[in-house]
Every structure is written in C-alpha cells, then in structure tokens.
Coordinates of C-alpha atoms in Angstrom, one line a residue:
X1 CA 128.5 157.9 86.4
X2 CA 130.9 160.1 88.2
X3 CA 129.6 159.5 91.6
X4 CA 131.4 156.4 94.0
X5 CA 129.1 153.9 94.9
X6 CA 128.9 151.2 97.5
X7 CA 126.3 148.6 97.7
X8 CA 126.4 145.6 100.4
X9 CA 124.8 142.6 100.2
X10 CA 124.3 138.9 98.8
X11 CA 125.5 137.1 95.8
X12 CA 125.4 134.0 94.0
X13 CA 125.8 132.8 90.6
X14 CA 122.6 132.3 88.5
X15 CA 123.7 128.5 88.0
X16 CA 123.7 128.0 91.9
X17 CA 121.8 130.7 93.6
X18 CA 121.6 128.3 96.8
X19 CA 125.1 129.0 97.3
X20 CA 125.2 133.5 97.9
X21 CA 127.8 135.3 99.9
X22 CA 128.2 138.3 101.5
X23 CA 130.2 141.1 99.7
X24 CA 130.3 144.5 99.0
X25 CA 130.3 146.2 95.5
X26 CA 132.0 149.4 95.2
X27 CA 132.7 151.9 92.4
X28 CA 135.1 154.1 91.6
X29 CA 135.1 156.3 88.6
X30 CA 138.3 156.2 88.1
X31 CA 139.1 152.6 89.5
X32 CA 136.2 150.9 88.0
X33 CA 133.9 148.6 89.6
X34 CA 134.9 145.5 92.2
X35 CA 132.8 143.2 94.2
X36 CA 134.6 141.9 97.6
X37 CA 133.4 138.4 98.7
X38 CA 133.7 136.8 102.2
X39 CA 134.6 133.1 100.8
X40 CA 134.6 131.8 97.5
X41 CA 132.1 130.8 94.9
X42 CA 134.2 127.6 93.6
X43 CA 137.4 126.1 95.1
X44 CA 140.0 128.4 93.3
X45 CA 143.0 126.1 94.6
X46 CA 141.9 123.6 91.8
X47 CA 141.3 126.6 89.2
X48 CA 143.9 126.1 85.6
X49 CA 143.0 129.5 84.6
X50 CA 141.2 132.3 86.0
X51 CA 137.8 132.5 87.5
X52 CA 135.6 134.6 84.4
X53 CA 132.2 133.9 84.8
X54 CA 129.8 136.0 82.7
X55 CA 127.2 137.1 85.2
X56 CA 127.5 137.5 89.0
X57 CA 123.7 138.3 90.9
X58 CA 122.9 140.5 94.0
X59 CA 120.6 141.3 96.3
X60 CA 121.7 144.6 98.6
X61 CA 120.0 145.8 101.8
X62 CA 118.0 148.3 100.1
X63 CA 116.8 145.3 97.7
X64 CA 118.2 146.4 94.4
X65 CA 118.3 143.8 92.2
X66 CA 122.2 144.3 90.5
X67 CA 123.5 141.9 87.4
X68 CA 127.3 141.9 87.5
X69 CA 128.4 141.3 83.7
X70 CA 131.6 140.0 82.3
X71 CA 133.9 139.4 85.2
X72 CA 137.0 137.6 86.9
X73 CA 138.6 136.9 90.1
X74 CA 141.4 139.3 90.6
X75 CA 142.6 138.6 93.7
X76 CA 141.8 135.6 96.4
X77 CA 143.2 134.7 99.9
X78 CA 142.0 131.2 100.6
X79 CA 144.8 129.9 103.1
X80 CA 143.1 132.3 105.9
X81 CA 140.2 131.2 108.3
X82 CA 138.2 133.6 106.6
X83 CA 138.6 132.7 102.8
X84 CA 137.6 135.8 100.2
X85 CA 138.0 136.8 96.6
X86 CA 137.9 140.3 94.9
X87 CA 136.4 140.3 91.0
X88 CA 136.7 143.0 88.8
X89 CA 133.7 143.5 86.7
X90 CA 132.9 145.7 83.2
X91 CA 129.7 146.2 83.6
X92 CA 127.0 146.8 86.5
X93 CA 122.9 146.9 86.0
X94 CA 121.1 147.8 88.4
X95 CA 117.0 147.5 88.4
X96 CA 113.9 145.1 89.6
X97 CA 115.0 142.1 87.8
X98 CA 118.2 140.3 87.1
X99 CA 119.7 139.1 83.9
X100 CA 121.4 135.1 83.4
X101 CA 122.4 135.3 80.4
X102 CA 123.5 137.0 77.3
X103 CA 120.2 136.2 75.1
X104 CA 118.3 138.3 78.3
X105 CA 120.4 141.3 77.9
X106 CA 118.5 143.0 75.0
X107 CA 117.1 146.5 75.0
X108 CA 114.7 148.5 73.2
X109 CA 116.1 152.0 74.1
X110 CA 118.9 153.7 75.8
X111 CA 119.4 157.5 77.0
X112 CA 122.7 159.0 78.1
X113 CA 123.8 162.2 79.8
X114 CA 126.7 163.7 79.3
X115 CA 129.3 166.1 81.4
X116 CA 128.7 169.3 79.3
X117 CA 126.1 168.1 77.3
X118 CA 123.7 171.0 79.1
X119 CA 125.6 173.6 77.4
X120 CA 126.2 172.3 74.1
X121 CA 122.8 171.8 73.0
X122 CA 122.5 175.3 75.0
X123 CA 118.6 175.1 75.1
X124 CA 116.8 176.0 78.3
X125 CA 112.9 176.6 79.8
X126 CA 113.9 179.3 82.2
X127 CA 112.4 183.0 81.8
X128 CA 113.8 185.7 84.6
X129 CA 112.6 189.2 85.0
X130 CA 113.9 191.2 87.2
X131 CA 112.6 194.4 88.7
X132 CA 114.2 196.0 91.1
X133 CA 111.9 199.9 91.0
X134 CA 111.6 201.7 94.2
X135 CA 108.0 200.3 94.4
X136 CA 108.4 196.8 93.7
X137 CA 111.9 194.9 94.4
X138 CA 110.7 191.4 93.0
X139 CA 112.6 189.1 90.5
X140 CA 110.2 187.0 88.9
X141 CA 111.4 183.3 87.5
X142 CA 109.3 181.3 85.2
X143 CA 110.0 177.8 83.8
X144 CA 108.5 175.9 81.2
X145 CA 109.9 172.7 79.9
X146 CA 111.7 172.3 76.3
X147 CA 110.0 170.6 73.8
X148 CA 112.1 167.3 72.7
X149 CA 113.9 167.8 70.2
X150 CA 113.5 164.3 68.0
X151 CA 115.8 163.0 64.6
X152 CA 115.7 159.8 62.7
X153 CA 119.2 157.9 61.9
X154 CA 118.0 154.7 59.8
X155 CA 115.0 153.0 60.0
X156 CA 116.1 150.7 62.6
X157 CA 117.3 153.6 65.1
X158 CA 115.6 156.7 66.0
X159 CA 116.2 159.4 68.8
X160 CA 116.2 162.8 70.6
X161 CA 117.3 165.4 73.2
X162 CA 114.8 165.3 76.0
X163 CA 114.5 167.8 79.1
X164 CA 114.3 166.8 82.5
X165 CA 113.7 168.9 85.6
X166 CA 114.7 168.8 90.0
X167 CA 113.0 172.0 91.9
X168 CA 113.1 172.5 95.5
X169 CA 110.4 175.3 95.8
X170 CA 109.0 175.0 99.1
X171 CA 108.3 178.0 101.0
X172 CA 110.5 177.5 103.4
X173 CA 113.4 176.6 101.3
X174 CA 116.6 179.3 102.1
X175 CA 118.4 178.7 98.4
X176 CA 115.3 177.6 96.5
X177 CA 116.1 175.5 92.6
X178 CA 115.3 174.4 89.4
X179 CA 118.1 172.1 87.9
X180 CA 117.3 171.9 84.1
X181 CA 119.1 168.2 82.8
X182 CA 119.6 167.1 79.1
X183 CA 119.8 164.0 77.8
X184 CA 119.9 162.2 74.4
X185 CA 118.6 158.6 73.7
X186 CA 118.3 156.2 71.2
X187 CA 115.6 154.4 70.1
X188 CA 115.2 150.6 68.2
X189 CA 112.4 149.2 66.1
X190 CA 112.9 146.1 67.8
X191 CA 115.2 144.5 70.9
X192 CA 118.8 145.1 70.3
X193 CA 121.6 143.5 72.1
X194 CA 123.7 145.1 74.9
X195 CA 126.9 145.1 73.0
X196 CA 125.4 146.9 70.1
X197 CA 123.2 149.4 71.7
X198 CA 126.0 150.8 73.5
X199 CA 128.2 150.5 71.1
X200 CA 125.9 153.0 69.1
X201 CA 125.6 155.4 72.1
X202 CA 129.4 155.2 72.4
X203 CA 129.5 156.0 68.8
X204 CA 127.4 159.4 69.4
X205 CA 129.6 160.4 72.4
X206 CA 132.1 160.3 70.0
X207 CA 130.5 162.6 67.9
X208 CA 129.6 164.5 70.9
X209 CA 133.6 164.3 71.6
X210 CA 134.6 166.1 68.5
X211 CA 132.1 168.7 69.8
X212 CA 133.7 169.6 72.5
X213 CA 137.0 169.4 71.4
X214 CA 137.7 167.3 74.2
X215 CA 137.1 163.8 75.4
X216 CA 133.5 163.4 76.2
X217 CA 132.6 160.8 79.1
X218 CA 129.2 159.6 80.6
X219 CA 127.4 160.5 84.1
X220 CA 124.1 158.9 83.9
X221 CA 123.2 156.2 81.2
X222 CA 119.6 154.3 81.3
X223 CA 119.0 151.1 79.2
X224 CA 115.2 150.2 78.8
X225 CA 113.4 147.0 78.2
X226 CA 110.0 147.1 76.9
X227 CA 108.8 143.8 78.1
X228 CA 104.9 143.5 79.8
X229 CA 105.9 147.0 81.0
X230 CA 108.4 149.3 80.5
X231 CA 111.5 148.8 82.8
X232 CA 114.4 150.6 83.1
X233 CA 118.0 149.8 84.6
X234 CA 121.0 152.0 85.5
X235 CA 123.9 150.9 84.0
X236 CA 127.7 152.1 85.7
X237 CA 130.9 151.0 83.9
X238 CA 134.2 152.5 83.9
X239 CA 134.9 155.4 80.9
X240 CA 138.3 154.3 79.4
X241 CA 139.5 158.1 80.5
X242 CA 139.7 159.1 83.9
X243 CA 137.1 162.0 85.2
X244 CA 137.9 165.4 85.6
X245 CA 136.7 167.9 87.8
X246 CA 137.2 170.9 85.4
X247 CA 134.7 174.2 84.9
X248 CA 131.8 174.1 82.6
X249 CA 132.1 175.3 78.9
X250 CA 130.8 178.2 77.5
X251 CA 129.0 178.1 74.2
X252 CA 132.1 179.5 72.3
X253 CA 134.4 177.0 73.9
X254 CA 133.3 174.4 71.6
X255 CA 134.8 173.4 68.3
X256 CA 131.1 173.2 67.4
X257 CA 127.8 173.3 69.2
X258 CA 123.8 172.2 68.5
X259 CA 123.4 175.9 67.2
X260 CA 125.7 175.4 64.7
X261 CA 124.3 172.7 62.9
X262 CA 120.8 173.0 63.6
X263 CA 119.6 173.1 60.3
X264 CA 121.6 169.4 58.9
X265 CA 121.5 167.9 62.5
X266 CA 119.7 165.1 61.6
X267 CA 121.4 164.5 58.1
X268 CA 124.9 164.9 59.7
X269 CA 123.8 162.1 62.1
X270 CA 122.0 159.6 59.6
X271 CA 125.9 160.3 57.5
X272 CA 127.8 159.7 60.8
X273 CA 126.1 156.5 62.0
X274 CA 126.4 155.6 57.8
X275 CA 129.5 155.4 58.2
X276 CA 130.2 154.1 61.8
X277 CA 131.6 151.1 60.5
X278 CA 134.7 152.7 58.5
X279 CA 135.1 155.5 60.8
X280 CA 135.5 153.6 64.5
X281 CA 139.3 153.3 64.1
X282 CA 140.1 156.5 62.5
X283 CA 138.2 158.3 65.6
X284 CA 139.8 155.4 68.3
X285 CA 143.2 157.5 66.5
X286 CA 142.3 160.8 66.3
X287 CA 140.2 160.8 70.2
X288 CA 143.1 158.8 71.8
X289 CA 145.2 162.1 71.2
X290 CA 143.1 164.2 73.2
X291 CA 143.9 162.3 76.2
X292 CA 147.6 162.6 75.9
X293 CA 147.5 165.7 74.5
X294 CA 149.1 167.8 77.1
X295 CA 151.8 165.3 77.8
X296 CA 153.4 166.1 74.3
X297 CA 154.1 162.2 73.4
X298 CA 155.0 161.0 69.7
X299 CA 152.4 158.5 70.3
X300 CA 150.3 161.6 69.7
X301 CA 151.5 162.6 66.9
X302 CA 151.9 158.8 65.3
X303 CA 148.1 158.1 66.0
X304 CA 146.8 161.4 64.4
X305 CA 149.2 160.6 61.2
X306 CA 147.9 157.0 61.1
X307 CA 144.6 158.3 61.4
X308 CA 144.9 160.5 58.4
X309 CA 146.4 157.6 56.3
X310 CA 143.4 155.4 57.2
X311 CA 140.7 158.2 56.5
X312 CA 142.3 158.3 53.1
X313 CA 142.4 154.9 52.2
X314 CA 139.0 155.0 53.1
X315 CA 137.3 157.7 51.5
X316 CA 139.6 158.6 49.0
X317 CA 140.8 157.4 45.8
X318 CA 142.9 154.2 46.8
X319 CA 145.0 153.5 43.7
X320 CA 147.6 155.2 42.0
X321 CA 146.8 153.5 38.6
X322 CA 143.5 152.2 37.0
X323 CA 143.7 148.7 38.7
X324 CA 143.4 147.1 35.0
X325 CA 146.6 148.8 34.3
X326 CA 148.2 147.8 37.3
X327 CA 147.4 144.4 37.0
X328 CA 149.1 144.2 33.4
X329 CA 152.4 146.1 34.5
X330 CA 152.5 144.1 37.9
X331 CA 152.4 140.4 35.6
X332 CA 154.4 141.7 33.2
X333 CA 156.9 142.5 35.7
X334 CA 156.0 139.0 37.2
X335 CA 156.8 137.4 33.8
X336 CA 160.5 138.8 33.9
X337 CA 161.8 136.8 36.8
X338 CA 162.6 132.7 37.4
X339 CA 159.8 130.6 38.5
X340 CA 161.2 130.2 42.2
X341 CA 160.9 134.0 42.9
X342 CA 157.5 134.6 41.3
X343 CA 155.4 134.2 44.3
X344 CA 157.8 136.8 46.6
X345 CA 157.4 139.5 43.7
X346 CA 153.9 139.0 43.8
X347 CA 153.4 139.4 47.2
X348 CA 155.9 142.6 47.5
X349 CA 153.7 144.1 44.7
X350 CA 150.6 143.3 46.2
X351 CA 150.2 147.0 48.0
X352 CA 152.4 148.7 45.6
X353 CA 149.3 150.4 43.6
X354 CA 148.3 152.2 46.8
X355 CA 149.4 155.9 46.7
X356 CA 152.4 157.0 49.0
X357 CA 152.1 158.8 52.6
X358 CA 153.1 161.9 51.1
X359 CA 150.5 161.8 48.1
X360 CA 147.8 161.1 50.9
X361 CA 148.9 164.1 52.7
X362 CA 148.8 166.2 49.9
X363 CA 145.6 165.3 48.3
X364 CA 143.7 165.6 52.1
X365 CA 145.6 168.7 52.9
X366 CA 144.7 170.9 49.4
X367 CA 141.0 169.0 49.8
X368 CA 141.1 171.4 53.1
X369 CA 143.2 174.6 52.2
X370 CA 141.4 174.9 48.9
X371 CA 137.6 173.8 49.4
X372 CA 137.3 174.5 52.8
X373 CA 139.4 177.1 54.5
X374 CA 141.6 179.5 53.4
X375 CA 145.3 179.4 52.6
X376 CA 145.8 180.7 56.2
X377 CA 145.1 177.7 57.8
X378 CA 148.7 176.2 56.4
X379 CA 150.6 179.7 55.2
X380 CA 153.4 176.7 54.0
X381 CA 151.5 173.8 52.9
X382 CA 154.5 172.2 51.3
X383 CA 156.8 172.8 54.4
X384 CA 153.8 171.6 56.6
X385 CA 153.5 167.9 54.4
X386 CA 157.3 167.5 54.3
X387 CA 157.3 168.3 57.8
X388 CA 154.7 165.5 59.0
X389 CA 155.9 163.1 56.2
X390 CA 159.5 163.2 57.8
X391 CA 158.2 163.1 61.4
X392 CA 155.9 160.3 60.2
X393 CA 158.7 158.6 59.0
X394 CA 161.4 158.7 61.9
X395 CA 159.1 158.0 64.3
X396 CA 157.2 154.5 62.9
X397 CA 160.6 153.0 61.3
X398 CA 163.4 154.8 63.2
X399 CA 165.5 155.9 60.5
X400 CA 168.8 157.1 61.1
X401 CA 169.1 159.1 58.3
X402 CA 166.0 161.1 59.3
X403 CA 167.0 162.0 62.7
X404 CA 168.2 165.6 62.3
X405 CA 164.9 166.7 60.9
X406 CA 162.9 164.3 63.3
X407 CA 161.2 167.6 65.7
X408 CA 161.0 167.1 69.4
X409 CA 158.4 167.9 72.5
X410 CA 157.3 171.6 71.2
X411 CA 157.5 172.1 67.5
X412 CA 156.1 167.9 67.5
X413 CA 153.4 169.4 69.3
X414 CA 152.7 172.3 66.8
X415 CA 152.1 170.1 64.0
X416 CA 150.1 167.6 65.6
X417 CA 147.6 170.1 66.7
X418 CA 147.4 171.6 62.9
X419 CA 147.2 167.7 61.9
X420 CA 144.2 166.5 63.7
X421 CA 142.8 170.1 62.7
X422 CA 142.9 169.0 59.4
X423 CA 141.4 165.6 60.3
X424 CA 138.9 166.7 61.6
X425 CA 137.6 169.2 58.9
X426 CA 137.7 166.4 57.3
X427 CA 135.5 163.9 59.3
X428 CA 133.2 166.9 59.4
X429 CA 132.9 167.2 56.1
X430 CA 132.7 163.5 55.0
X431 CA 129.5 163.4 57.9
X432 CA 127.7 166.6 56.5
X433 CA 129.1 169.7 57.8
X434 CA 128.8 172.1 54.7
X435 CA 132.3 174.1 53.7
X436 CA 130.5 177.6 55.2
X437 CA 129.8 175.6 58.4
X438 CA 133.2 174.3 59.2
X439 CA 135.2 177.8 58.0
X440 CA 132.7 179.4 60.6
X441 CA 134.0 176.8 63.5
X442 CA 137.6 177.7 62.3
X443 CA 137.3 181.0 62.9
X444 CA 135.7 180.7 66.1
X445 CA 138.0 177.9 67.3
X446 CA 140.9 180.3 66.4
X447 CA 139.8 182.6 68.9
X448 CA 138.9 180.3 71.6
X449 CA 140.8 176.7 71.1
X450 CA 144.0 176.5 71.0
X451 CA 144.6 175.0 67.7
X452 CA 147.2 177.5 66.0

C-alpha cells in the first residue's frame, strides 16, 4: 500500500473491550503504521518491560472493523492531565470482523498487486483502431477482459494472474478511462496461517524481484477467509524498503518478463517454491544489495559473496573428499596427538572437508561461463575469482596483508555487479530457466541493465 492512511476512532483490547479509547491510526509508507491513544490501556508507570500486546481492536467513524497485530507502546506521556500513548504496529486488517487471537488469523487465499507488475506480465484486453479519413475522424476502443491465467505449485498451493478493470465512461465524462489492474494470488487446499501465507506471497515477490531487476514492493494485498461466506480483508504493513516514485518499466527493462518464460512458468514456480526453504537466505543476500546498490557499500559486495558461498554449499557438491575418506585421514590424524588435545583437533577439523572460497568460486563461475553463457561474460575468469576471493577476504577478516589489492568505491562496484550476475544465472537455472532462456536475458540485459 503506497497510499497514507488515517482512520479515527475507538479501541480496546479484545480481553477488555469495556475499556476503548479514542485514537487515531495513521500510515505512512515509509514510516509504517502507528495508532495515537488519548490515555492508556493499562497503568504504564507500573510496566517492567514494554507494553506488546498481540492484538489491538477498532471501530472508526466510517465503521470499519480494523485488527491491529503484533504491537508495542513506543512512546507514552502519562504525567500530563491528558495521559496518551503512541504503539507501533506490524500489521493492520481491515474488514467486517475482527480477529482475538492468533488461532483466528488463518486464511484460505491471498492476492497481491505489485508496482510494475502490469507491465511484466505485459498482457492487456484493450483493442484501438484508429481512423482518422476525411470522411470519418473516429478512434474506436474496444476492451475485453483477459482470461486468468492459472498454475499449480504443490498440491497444497495453487494460483494465478487475474485481470481487474475501473472505467469512467459516462457521456459526459471530459477524459473518459479504462484502468486495466493485474494481480497474482495464491490459493490453499485448506486454512493456512497468517505467518505462512504471507510468507509464501513474500516468497513470490521475490521472484517477482529478480524479475525486475530491482526490489519489488507491494500496493494492494487481499487475504481471504472462506468461512459461512467468503470475506475478504485489506491488509497494510510496512515493505522493509522505502517507496519510490520512479517511471514505469518497459518490457525490455526487465532482467526477465512473463513472455519469456511462458512456456516453463509453472514448472519454474513449482522448482522455486521447492526449494523456498534453502533459498530464503541466499535471496535475503543477493536482494539486500539492490537496495544499497547505488550507495557503492562493501556491505554490498560482502552479502553477494556470502550469498554465492551459501548457494554452493547448498546445491553443490559439499565435500572435498569422499566423507569415508575424510573420516579415516581426520582419526588418523586424531590418533597422532596426546589425549588432552584430542577434542580441540576434532573440533578444528570438523569443517575442514568443505571445499575453500576459491574452489566455490571456480566451480559456480565455469558452471556459468561454460554451460550457460559465453566466455564473454568474464573475458578473465581467473583475474575475475582472484579478484573477488581477495576482496572477499580483506573485507570479512581485515587482513593487513591484503590491503593493497583490497579495490575501493568504483572498481568494488564493478565486480559486485558481475557477481550477483552470476548468482543470479545461477538461481535461475537451479529454479528452471533453461541455458537458451537465460543467455537470451543476458543479451537483452546487456543492452538495457546495467550489468557490464
């Protein structure tokens, strides 16, 4: 939701709804959400630790029904006539019903749209003629609605892109519309909890993320609850990036697009949701860097190397030796030394079979260069791995002796770009993306991202 909001009216906590206040929610997209209380719900002045309770309830003047969840009492004056408190809150629903506690807050569905979502899946009902001869000067605009386009992930979870339509077509209208909007959703087999179910949605923006090539955020998410009828209830919380106001895409300013992967959309997704457990952190890394990415910090270029290490040692051979093997040299090396240092060995040993940064590097980097792209993409693969393995190194321990070939700002910059580049190919192809597909996106994005 990019849109402030303010809402006025009553609240109470569902253990003692006798007790309600006036107060006044507001949101910020960028601030988050707060509610401002004239007095207090419980006598802070005896409080050990901050107030946190789970759920706060409202009623506002236009009667919305709003659940405040997970919250706490950031600020309180309660030495004035007029005593009053100011919580911070995570998450806001808003519908015909409120919600007590945690075992209510289950959904069967959610939907989600977006900030360039439109324009990536780039499909759209509209049909214009123009015709502009001497004897007719009409343009003609027809519009029918797309079809939804539907996938399957597991049999649990199910989904689609739907298509939603606002006109203003009245005759008298001076600048008459049509405003196409698409959305995606996600559907259960049976009631899910809130935590999860946006944790999965999350999980596709992420994917929608890589997309764009850019940090993907929300401006209108719906959770639904299939209970004696179907209700549905807005849900605002604040992005962990801050909104921009910036132009629309266009289709070729993606790393990748709907139109590109028409054909394995569905497969890609059922891989990416496979492997959402194993693949949260690596793409907590890899998306962090996006929003620091014009601010040329190391932490950049540390999180993108960590990232690589982690997709490695998760997809990727682990060991350096057959474990057997390892596990007769590492005793036998045990065996050598007194009793009293046995246990020390052992543990110093215990990650020693795990390959080194630089044999990571090398193994992901000629996985790309050789099965994937061309030899263009790194025209110094050597260079490039010593490069990111020194810069890797200074940067996480600080060695002196590293220093004078540690890069700074620009040149860091360079080779954190080519870096996630590579991680990236690789996510791609780990969730489906066929070696045609993502040489095809390289060769676009060289032309339109700056990645080079």
């Amino acid at each position: 939701m990019k849109e402030p909001l303010i809402y006025k009216g009553f609240w109470f906590l569902p253990e003692n709804p006798k007790n309600y206040l006036s107060g006044i929610l507001t949101y910020n997209p960028n601030f988050g959400i707060e509610l401002d209380l004239i007095n207090t719900f419980i006598d802070l002045s005896k409080l050990e630790d901050i107030h946190k309770p789970d759920f706060i309830l409202g009623v506002t003047t236009d009667n919305q029904r709003i659940t405040l969840y997970k919250s706490f009492a950031r600020s309180w004056n309660i030495l004035s006539n007029v005593p009053c408190v100011t919580y911070t809150t995570d998450y806001t629903f808003i519908g015909d019903r409120h919600f007590s506690n945690q075992s209510e807050l289950k959904f069967d569905s959610i939907s989600a749209k977006f900030k360039n979502f439109d324009e990536w899946v780039n499909v759209f009902g509209f049909g214009i003629n123009h015709n502009f001869q001497a004897e007719s000067k009409t343009i003609s605009i027809n519009y029918e609605l797309p079809k939804p386009l539907t996938f399957k992930i597991n049999d649990e979870i199910s989904g689609g892109i739907t298509f939603s339509v606002n006109s203003s077509l009245m005759q008298n209208v001076v600048t008459p519309q049509i405003k196409q909007s698409t959305s995606v959703y996600l559907e259960y087999s049976c009631k899910q909890s809130f935590d999860l179910i946006l944790d999965d949605m999350i999980f596709f923006q992420n994917f929608f993320s890589l997309g764009c090539y850019e940090l993907a955020y929300p401006l209108h998410i719906i959770l639904y609850s299939k209970d004696n009828e179907s209700k549905k209830f807005q849900l605002i919380y604040k992005p962990s990036i801050n909104y921009v106001e910036e132009r629309r895409k266009r289709p070729w300013e993606f790393l990748f697009n709907l139109d590109d992967i028409q054909l394995n959309f569905e497969s890609i997704l059922q891989k990416w949701y496979a492997k959402k457990e194993t693949m949260q952190h690596i793409l907590t890394l890899l998306l962090e860097s996006f929003y620091h990415e014009r601010k040329l910090e190391v932490n950049v270029f540390i999180n993108i190397s960590q990232a690589i290490e982690a997709f490695h040692r998760h997809y990727r051979k682990n060991e350096s030796l057959d474990p057997k093997d390892f596990k007769s040299k590492k005793e036998a090396i045990i065996a050598t030394v007194p009793e009293i240092y046995k246990d020390e060995i052992r543990e110093m040993l215990h990650f020693s079979n795990e390959p080194k940064y630089k044999q990571r590097l090398e193994e992901v980097i000629a996985e790309v260069t050789n099965k994937i792209l061309d030899h263009t993409f790194l025209k110094d693969k050597d260079q490039f791995i010593k490069n990111v393995k020194d810069n890797r190194n200074y940067y996480t321990h600080y060695d002196k002796s590293l220093s004078k070939k540690a890069f700074k700002a620009v040149d860091l910059y360079e080779i954190s770009k080519k870096l996630r580049m590579v991680l990236i190919f690789l996510i791609l192809s780990e969730t489906g993306f066929t070696n045609d597909q993502i040489a095809d996106l390289y060769k676009r994005a060289k032309a339109n991202l700056d990645i080079n």
